[in-house]
Structures are given as structure tokens and as C-alpha cells.
Coordinates of C-alpha atoms and ligand atoms in Angstrom, one line a residue:
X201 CA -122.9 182.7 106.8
X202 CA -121.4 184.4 103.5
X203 CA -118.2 187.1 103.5
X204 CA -119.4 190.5 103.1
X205 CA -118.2 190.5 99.7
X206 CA -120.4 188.0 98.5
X207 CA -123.6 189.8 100.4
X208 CA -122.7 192.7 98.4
X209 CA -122.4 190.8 95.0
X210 CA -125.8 188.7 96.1
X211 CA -127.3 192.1 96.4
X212 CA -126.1 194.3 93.1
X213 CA -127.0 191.2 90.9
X214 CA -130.4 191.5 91.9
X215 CA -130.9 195.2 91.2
X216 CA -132.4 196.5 87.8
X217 CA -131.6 199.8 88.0
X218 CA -134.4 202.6 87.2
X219 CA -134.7 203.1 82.8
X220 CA -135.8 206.2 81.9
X221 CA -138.7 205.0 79.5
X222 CA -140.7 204.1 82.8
X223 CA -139.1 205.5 85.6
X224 CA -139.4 209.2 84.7
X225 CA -140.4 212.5 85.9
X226 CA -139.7 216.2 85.7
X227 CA -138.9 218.6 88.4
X228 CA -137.8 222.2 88.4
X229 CA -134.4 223.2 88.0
X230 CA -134.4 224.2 91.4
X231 CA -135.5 221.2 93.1
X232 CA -132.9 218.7 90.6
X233 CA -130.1 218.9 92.7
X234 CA -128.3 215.6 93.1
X235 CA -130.9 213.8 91.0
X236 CA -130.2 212.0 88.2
X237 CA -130.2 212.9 84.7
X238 CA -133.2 210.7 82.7
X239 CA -132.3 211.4 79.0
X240 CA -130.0 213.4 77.0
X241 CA -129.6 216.9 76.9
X242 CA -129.2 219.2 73.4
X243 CA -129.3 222.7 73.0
X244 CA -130.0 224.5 69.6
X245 CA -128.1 227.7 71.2
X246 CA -124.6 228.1 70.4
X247 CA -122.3 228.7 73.7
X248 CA -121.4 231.7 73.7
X249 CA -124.2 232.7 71.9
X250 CA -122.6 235.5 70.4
X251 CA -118.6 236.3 70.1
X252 CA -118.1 238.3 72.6
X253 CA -115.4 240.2 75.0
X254 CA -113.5 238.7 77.7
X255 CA -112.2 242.2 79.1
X256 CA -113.1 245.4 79.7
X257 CA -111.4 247.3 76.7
X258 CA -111.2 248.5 73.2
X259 CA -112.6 246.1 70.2
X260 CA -110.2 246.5 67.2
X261 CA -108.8 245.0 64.2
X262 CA -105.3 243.5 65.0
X263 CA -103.5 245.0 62.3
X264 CA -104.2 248.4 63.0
X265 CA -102.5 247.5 66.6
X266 CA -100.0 244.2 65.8
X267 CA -96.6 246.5 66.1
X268 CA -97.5 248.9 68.8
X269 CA -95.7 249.4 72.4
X270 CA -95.3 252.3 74.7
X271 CA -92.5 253.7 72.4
X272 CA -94.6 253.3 69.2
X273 CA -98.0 253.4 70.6
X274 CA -101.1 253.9 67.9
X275 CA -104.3 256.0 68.9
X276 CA -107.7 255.1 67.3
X277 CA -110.7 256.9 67.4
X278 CA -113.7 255.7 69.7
X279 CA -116.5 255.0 66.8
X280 CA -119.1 253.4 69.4
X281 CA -119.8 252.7 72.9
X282 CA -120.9 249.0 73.7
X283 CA -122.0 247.7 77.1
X284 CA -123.0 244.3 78.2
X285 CA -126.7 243.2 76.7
X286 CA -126.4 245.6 73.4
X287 CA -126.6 245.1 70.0
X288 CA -123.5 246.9 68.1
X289 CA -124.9 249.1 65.7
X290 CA -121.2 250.2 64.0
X291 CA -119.0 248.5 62.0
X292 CA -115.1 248.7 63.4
X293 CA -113.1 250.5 60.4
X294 CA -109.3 251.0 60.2
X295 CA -108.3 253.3 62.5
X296 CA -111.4 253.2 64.8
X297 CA -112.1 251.0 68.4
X298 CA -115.1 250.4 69.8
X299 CA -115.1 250.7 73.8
X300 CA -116.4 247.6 75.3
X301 CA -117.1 245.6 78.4
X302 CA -117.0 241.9 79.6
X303 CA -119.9 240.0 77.9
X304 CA -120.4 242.8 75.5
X305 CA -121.2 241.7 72.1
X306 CA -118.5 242.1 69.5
X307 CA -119.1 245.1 67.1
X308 CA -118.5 243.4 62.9
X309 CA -115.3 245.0 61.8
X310 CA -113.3 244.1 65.0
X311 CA -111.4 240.7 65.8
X312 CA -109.3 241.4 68.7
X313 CA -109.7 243.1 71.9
X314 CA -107.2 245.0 74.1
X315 CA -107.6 245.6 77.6
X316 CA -108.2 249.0 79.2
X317 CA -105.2 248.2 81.3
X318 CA -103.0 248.8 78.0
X319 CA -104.9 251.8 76.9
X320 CA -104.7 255.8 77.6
X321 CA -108.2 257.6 76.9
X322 CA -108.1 261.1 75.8
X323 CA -112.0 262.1 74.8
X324 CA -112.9 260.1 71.7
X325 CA -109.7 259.0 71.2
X326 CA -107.4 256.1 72.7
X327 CA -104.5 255.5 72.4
X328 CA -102.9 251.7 73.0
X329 CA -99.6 250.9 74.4
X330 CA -98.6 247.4 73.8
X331 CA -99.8 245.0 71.0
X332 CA -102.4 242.1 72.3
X333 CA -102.0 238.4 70.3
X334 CA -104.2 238.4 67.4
X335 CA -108.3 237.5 68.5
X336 CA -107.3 238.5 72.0
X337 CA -109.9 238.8 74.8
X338 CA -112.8 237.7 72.4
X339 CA -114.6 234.7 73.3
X340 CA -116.2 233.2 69.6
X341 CA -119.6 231.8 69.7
X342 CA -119.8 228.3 69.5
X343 CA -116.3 228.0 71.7
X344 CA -117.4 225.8 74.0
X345 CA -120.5 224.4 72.7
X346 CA -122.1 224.0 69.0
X347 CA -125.8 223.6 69.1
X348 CA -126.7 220.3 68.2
X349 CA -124.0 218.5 69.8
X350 CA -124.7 216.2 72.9
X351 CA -124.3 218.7 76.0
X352 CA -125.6 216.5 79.0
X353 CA -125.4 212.3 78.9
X354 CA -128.1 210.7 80.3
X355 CA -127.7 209.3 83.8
X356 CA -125.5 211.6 84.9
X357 CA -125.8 212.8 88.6
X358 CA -126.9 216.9 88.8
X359 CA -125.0 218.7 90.9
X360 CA -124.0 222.6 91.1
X361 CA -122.3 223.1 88.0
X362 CA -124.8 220.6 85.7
X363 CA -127.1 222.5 87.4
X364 CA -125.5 225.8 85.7
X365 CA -125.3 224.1 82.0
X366 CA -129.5 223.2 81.9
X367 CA -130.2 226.5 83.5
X368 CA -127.6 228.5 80.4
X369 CA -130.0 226.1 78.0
X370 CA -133.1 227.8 79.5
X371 CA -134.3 224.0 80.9
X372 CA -136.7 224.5 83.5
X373 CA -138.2 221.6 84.0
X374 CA -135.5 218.5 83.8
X375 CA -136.2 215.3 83.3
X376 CA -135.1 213.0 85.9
X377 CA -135.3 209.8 87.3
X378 CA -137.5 209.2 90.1
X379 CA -136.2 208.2 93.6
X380 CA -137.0 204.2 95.1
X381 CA -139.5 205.0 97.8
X382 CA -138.0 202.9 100.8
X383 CA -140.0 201.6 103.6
X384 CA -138.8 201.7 107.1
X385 CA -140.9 199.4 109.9
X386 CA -139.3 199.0 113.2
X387 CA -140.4 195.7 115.0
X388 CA -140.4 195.3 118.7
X389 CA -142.3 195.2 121.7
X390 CA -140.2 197.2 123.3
X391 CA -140.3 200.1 120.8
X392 CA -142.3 203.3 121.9
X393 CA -142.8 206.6 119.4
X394 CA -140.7 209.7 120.3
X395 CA -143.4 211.4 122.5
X396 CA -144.7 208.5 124.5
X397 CA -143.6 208.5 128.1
X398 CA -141.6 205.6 128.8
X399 CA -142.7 202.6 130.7
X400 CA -140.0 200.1 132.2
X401 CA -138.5 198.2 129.4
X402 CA -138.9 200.2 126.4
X403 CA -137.1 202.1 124.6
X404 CA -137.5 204.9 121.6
X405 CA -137.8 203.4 117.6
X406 CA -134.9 205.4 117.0
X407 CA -133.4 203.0 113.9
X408 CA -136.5 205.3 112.2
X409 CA -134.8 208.3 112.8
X410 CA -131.7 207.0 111.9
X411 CA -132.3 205.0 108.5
X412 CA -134.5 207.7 107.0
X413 CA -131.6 210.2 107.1
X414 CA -129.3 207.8 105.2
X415 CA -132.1 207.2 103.3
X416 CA -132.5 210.3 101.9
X417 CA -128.4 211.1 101.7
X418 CA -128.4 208.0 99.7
X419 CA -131.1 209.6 96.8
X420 CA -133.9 207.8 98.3
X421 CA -137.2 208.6 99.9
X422 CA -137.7 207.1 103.0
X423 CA -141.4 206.0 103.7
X424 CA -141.7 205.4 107.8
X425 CA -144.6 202.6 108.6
X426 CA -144.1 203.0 112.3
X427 CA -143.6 200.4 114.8
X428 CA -144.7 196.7 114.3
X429 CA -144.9 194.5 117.2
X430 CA -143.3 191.2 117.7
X431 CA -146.4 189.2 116.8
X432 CA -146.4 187.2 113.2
X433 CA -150.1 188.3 112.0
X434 CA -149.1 191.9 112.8
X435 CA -145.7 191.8 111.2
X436 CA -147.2 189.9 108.1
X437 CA -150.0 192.6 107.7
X438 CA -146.6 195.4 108.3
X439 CA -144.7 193.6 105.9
X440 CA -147.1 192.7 102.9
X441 CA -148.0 197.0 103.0
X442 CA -144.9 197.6 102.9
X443 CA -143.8 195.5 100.1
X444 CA -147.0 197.0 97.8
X445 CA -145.7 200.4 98.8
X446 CA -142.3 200.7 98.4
X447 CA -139.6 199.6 96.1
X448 CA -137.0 198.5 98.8
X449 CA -138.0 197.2 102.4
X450 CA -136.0 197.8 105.3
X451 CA -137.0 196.1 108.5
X452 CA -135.1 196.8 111.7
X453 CA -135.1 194.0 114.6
X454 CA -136.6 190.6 114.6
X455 CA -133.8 188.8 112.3
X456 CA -131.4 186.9 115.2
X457 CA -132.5 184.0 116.4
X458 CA -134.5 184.7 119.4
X459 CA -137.9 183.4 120.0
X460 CA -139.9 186.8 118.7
X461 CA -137.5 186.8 115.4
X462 CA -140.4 186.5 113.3
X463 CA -139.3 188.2 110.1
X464 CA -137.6 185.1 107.9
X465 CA -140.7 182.8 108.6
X466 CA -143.2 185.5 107.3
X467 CA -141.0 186.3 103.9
X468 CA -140.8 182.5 103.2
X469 CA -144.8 182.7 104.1
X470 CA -145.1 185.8 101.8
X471 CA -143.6 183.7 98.8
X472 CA -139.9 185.7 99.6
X473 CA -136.6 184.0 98.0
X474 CA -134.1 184.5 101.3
X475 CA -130.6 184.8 99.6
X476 CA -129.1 185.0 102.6
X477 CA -129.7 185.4 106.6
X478 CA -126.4 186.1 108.4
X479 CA -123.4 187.7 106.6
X480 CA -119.8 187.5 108.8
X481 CA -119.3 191.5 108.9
X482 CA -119.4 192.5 112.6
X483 CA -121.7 194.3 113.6
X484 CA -124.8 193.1 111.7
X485 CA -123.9 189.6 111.4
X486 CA -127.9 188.6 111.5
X487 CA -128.5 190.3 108.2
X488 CA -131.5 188.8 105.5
X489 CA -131.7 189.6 102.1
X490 CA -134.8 189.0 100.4
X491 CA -136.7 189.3 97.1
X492 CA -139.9 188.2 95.5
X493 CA -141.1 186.8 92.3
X494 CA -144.5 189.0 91.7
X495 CA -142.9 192.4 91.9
X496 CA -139.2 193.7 91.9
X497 CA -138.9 194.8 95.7
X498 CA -135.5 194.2 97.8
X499 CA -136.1 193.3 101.4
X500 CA -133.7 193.8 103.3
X501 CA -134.5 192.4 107.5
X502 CA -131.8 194.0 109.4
X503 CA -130.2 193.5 112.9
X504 CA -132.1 196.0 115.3
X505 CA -129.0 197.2 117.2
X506 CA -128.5 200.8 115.9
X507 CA -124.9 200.5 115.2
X508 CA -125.9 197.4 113.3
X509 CA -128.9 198.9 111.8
X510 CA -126.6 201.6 110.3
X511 CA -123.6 199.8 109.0
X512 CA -125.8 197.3 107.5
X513 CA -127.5 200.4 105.5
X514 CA -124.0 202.1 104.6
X515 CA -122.2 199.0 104.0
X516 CA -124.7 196.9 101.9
X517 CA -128.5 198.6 101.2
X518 CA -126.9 202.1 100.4
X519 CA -125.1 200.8 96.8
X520 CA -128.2 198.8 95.8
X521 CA -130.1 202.3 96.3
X522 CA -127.7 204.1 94.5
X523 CA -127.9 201.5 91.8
X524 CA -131.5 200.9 92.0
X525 CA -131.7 205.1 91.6
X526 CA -129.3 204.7 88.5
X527 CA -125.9 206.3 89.8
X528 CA -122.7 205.6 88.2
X529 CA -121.2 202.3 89.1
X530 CA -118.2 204.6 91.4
X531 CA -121.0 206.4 93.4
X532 CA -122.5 202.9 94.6
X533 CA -120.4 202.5 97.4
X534 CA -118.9 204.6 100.6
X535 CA -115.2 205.5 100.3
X536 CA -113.0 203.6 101.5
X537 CA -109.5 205.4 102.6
X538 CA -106.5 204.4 104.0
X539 CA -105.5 206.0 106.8
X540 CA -103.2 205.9 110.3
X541 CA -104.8 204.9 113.1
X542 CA -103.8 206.8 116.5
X543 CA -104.9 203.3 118.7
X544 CA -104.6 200.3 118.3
X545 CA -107.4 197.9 116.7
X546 CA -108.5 195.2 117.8
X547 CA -111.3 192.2 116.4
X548 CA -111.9 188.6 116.9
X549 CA -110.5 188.0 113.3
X550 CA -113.5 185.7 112.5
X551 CA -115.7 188.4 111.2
X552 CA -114.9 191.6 109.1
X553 CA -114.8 194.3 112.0
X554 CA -116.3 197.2 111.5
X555 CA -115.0 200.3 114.0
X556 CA -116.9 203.2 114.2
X557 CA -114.7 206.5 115.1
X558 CA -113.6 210.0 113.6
X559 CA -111.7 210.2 109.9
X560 CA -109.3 213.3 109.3
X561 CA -107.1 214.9 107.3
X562 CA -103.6 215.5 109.1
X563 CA -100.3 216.3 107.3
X564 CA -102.2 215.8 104.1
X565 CA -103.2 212.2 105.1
X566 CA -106.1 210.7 106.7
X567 CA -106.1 209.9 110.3
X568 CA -108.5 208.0 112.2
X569 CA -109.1 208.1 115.8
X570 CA -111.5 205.7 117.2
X571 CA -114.3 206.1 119.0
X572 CA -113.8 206.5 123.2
X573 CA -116.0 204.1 124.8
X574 CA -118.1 200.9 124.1
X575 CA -117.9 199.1 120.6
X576 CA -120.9 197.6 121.5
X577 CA -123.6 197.3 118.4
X578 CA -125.9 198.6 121.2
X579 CA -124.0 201.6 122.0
X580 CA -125.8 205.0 119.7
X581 CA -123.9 207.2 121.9
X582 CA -120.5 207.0 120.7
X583 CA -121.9 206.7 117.0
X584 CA -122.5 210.7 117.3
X585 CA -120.2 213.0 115.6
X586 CA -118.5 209.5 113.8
X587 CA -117.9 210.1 110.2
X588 CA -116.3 206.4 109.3
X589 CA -116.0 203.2 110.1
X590 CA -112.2 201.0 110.2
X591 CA -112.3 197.9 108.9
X592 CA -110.1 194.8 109.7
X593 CA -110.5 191.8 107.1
X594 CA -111.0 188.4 108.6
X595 CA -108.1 186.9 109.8
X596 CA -107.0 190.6 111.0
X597 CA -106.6 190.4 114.8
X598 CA -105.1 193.9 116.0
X599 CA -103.8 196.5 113.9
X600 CA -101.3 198.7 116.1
X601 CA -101.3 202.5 116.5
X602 CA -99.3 204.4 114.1
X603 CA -99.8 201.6 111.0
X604 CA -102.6 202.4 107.8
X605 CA -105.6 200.8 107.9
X606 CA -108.8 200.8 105.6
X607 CA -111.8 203.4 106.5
X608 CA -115.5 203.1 104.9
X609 CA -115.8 206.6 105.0
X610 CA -119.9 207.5 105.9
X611 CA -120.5 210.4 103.9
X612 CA -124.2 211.0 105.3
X613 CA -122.3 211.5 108.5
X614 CA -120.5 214.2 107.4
Ligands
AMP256 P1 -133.6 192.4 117.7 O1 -132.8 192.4 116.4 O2 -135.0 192.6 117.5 O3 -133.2 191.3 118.5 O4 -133.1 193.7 118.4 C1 -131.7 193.9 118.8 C2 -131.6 195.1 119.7 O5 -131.9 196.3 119.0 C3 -132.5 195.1 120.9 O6 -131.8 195.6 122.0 C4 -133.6 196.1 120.5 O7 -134.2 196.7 121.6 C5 -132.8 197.1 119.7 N1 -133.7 197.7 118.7 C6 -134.5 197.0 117.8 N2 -135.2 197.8 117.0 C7 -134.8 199.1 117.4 C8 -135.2 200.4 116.9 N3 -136.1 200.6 115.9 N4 -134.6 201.5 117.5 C9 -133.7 201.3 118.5 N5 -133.3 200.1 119.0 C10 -133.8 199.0 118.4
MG257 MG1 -136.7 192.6 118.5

């Protein structure tokens, strides 16, 4: 059995991450959120495109206004009106303004703009009551961007305000990269679908349910194969599908030690190299890591108990995912926090202890409160409305209420 640590370093060694030269594919603007970026982006537009105004005011030349105040205001005559989307068609002379609105274009002549707020209007004329700083209010084109220049790295995650940059560079289409297809195959006798009435002894494949959520929160696309029974042939047919499908396997049950557990002899059958079959975290101790030689897919066989299923995902197949789907190396992981905990904690100290409860912020720290009833890796009840898990280091038999402890915090569950 190998420390959690290892299981996770096991894992991120073995995971090429997606390269753009093979792994790429457009999608609209629309549909790129929280994808990632496949190759630089460059704009030949200048942002702004144009110098324009900042306020809604009068577009001058600063000398004709550097001195002035309320007891030695200077009045100008209006020589053109310019709203937002308009070409100017004057040139600003000594003496003159040009009205002008926020995101209007800058009429030639003019440098500086003063704001309506220090400006009386009588007819054609204005008059202007306090002197702005020299270029005031105008916003010059190529401020904040010269065409040309790298706007967007590749790799980088989109989100809301990338999402504003590609769509101000008129990029429709983006390229991204695409998302592992992950395939999900829940083994057991005992599993039934969602709609089939239940017979005595079985229970609903709800890992499925479960799993494909994360899957998806983690920037993956979950590929359900449906329920595989505890019988080898069937479970090798399941698996082999599922490994020429999918670039990551997950299998849910089957990997302890009892007589159906199945899984590890059909990898090594399938030509599999196990790295590892039990990791000390608790729960999901009976975890198996697997890949193959012919074709760059992760298996990973983990414990069918739904709490284990879940912190297995979040704890070690979530980063490979992330890394797999090329995030950033600081995205791979869940958060952890430290927080106070309001009861005590309690573990065995031989494994890492994983603690399933509710993370909040209280007096501007975080706070966890575990979950009321049974830790028990069988227990999907008390996993509802959870949002992070505790976690005590080996060793680590209680930690008391009131002292800080680490929290993985589970952002799909938020
Ligand atoms: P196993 O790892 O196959 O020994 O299963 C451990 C426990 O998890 C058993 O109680 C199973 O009934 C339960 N279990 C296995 N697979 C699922 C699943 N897909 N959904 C819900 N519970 C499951
Ligand atoms: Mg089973």
C-alpha cells in the first residue's frame, strides 16, 4: 500500500497532457467557456481602436483651457456634435470644443477632454469652469493593446473575461483543446438502472450519476457504459470497449479483495501495467491505477462505495484530468484550506482520513463543520449538501474542536 502522495505522483508522471498540433478543435465563442486555449491569440486591431472619450463632455485643446477655474472660466464655441459610433468630420481649432460622449471618437484638433460636470452650456457656446490635466478623459488607441503583440497565451483556461478579449478581436470560432472522453462502467450484481423496480438485494448504479458530474466539473466528458456484472468474460468485453473508447477509464466496484473482484486479473489479462492496487487514504484504500502499452489510456479501478468512489475521483483522477486536458499545473488539484473545526476529529492514524462535512467562511476564516451522522464509505446520505473533505495525515489521531485543520475543498460540490 503506497501514501496518497506517492499515488498522486504515480499518477501525474504518467499523464501526457493534450498538444495542440493533435488534440485540437474549434468551437464558438459561446460554447468556449472554461475550455482551454489551443494556440496563441493576435489581433491586427489596435485596442482602442480609435482614441477616444472617456466622459461625456467637451473635446478641446488643453491650452485653450490649462488656466481656467470658476473665477477665470473660458467659453468656447461648440464647432461639432459627436456621438458614440461617428466619424468626426471637424477639425478642433483654438477657441472651439467639440461636444462628445463616452466611446465617441476623438475629433483631430482636440487632445483633452473635460467633463460636462465642469461645463455651463449656453446655445453653441460652453463655457468651462475648472482646468482638466493635460490629455484628460481620452483613451489613445493602442492603450491597452498594439496589434501585433501576443494578446492570449496558449493554454490558458477561458473564462468570462478571456471570453470578452476573443469576442473584442471578432474570434468566433476559437480554437481549443478537446476534452478526454472518460468512461464510466459500474460493476456489480447488485446494481439495477434508475427505473428498474428493485428486487431484494440490489441497489441503484448511482457511482454513474455521481462520477459523471465531477467528470464534467473537472473539463471532461463523461461516457456512461452502463452496468457490468460480476462475471470476468463480461467485465473483460466492458473493459476492452471501454479502453478503445475513451481516453481515461473509471471502473467503480470489483477492486477489494472479495471473491467477485475481478477487475485487477482482467487488466493484467488485457496486457495492463498495475502501478498500484491499494493506496492508505481512507476511504478508498482499494484503489488500482492502471495503464497500457498499445495506447495512452489511464485506468483507474476504484472502490465501489460512493463516498469512496468520489474521493478517489476528487482526490487523485480529477488532477490527472485536468492535466491530461492541459490546465495549468495550480488548477490540477482541489484546494486545500485551513480552517477551524467546530468538533472534534477523529481517525485510526494509520491511514490519511478523509472527513466529509460543510466548509465556511466565518469571521473572515474558514470553518468546517462535520458531517452529522455515519462516516461510513457507504453512507451517500450525509455526502449531500458537503462541499469538503478534512483531512488528518497519518499518525493524526484526533484533532479537537476549536484547533485548524486542512480541508480539500470539492469545488464540483459547490
Ligand atoms: P465493491 O467495491 O464492488 O466491493 O463494492 C463496495 C460497495 O459499493 C458495495 O456495497 C456495493 O454495493 C457498492 N457499490 C458498488 N458499485 C456501486 C455503484 N455503481 N453505485 C452505488 N453503490 C455501488
Ligand atoms: Mg462489487
Amino acid at each position: 500500500m503506497i501514501s496518497a502522495e506517492q499515488a498522486e505522483q504515480t499518477i501525474l508522471q504518467r499523464v501526457q497532457p493534450f498538444q495542440a498540433e493533435t488534440e485540437c478543435e474549434q468551437v464558438s465563442l459561446m460554447d468556449a467557456r472554461d475550455r482551454i486555449l489551443a494556440h496563441p491569440i493576435t489581433s491586427p486591431l489596435d485596442f482602442p481602436h480609435w482614441d477616444n472619450s472617456a466622459m461625456d463632455g467637451y473635446a478641446v485643446q488643453y491650452a485653450d483651457v490649462a488656466t481656467c477655474s470658476t473665477e477665470s472660466p473660458v467659453t468656447l464655441t461648440i464647432c461639432e456634435e459627436i456621438p458614440a459610433g461617428k466619424q468626426p468630420q471637424v477639425t478642433v481649432q483654438p477657441g472651439q470644443a467639440a461636444r462628445i460622449f463616452t466611446g465617441a471618437v476623438m475629433p483631430a484638433g482636440a487632445d483633452t477632454v473635460v467633463m460636462q460636470e465642469n461645463t455651463q452650456r449656453q446655445g453653441d457656446r460652453v463655457t468651462v469652469l475648472a482646468a482638466p490635466k493635460p490629455k484628460a478623459f481620452v483613451r489613445y488607441r493602442g492603450d491597452y493593446y498594439q496589434a501585433g503583440q501576443p494578446l492570449l497565451p496558449a493554454g490558458l483556461p477561458l473564462r468570462a473575461t478571456e471570453l470578452a478579449v476573443l469576442a473584442a478581436v471578432q474570434c468566433g470560432q476559437v480554437p481549443v483543446l478537446r476534452q478526454p472522453r472518460v468512461a464510466i462502467l459500474s460493476t456489480g450484481d447488485e446494481l439495477v438502472e434508475i427505473d428498474q423496480p428493485l428486487q431484494p438485494g440490489q441497489i441503484v448504479d448511482s457511482n454513474r450519476y455521481a462520477l459523471a458530474a465531477a467528470i464534467s466539473h473537472a473539463g471532461a466528458i463523461p461516457v456512461p457504459l452502463g452496468i457490468v456484472p460480476d462475471r470476468p468474460d463480461a467485465l473483460k468485453t466492458a473493459i476492452a470497449t471501454a479502453i478503445a473508447e475513451a481516453d481515461v477509464v473509471l471502473s467503480s466496484g470489483g477492486v477489494s479483495v472479495g471473491d467477485y473482484d475481478y477487475v485487477d486479473q482482467i487488466l493484467a489479462d488485457l496486457g495492463a501495467h498495475i502501478h498500484f492496487r491499494a493506496v492508505a487514504v481512507k476511504p478508498g484504500k482499494p484503489l488500482t491505477f492502471a495503464t497500457f502499452t498499445e495506447k495512452p489510456v489511464l485506468y483507474f479501478g476504484l472502490p465501489g462505495n460512493p463516498a469512496s468512489a468520489l474521493l478517489t475521483f476528487w482526490r487523485f483522477v480529477q488532477p490527472a484530468l485536468r492535466k491530461l486536458a492541459g490546465y495549468p499545473e495550480q488548477r490540477w488539484r482541489s484546494p486545500l484550506v485551513t480552517a477551524t473545526t467546530t468538533q472534534d476529529l477523529r481517525s485510526d492514524g494509520k491511514r490519511e482520513t478523509y472527513l466529509w462535512g460543510h466548509l465556511a467562511i466565518s469571521n473572515r476564516s474558514f470553518e468546517f463543520r462535520l458531517a452529522g451522522g455515519g462516516h461510513s464509505s457507504g453512507n451517500l446520505i450525509n455526502l449531500a449538501g458537503t462541499n469538503g473533505f478534512a483531512v488528518l495525515p497519518i499518525g493524526v489521531t484526533s484533532i479537537a474542536a476549536g484547533e485548524t485543520v486542512s480541508v480539500m475543498q470539492v469545488a464540483s460540490a459547490f
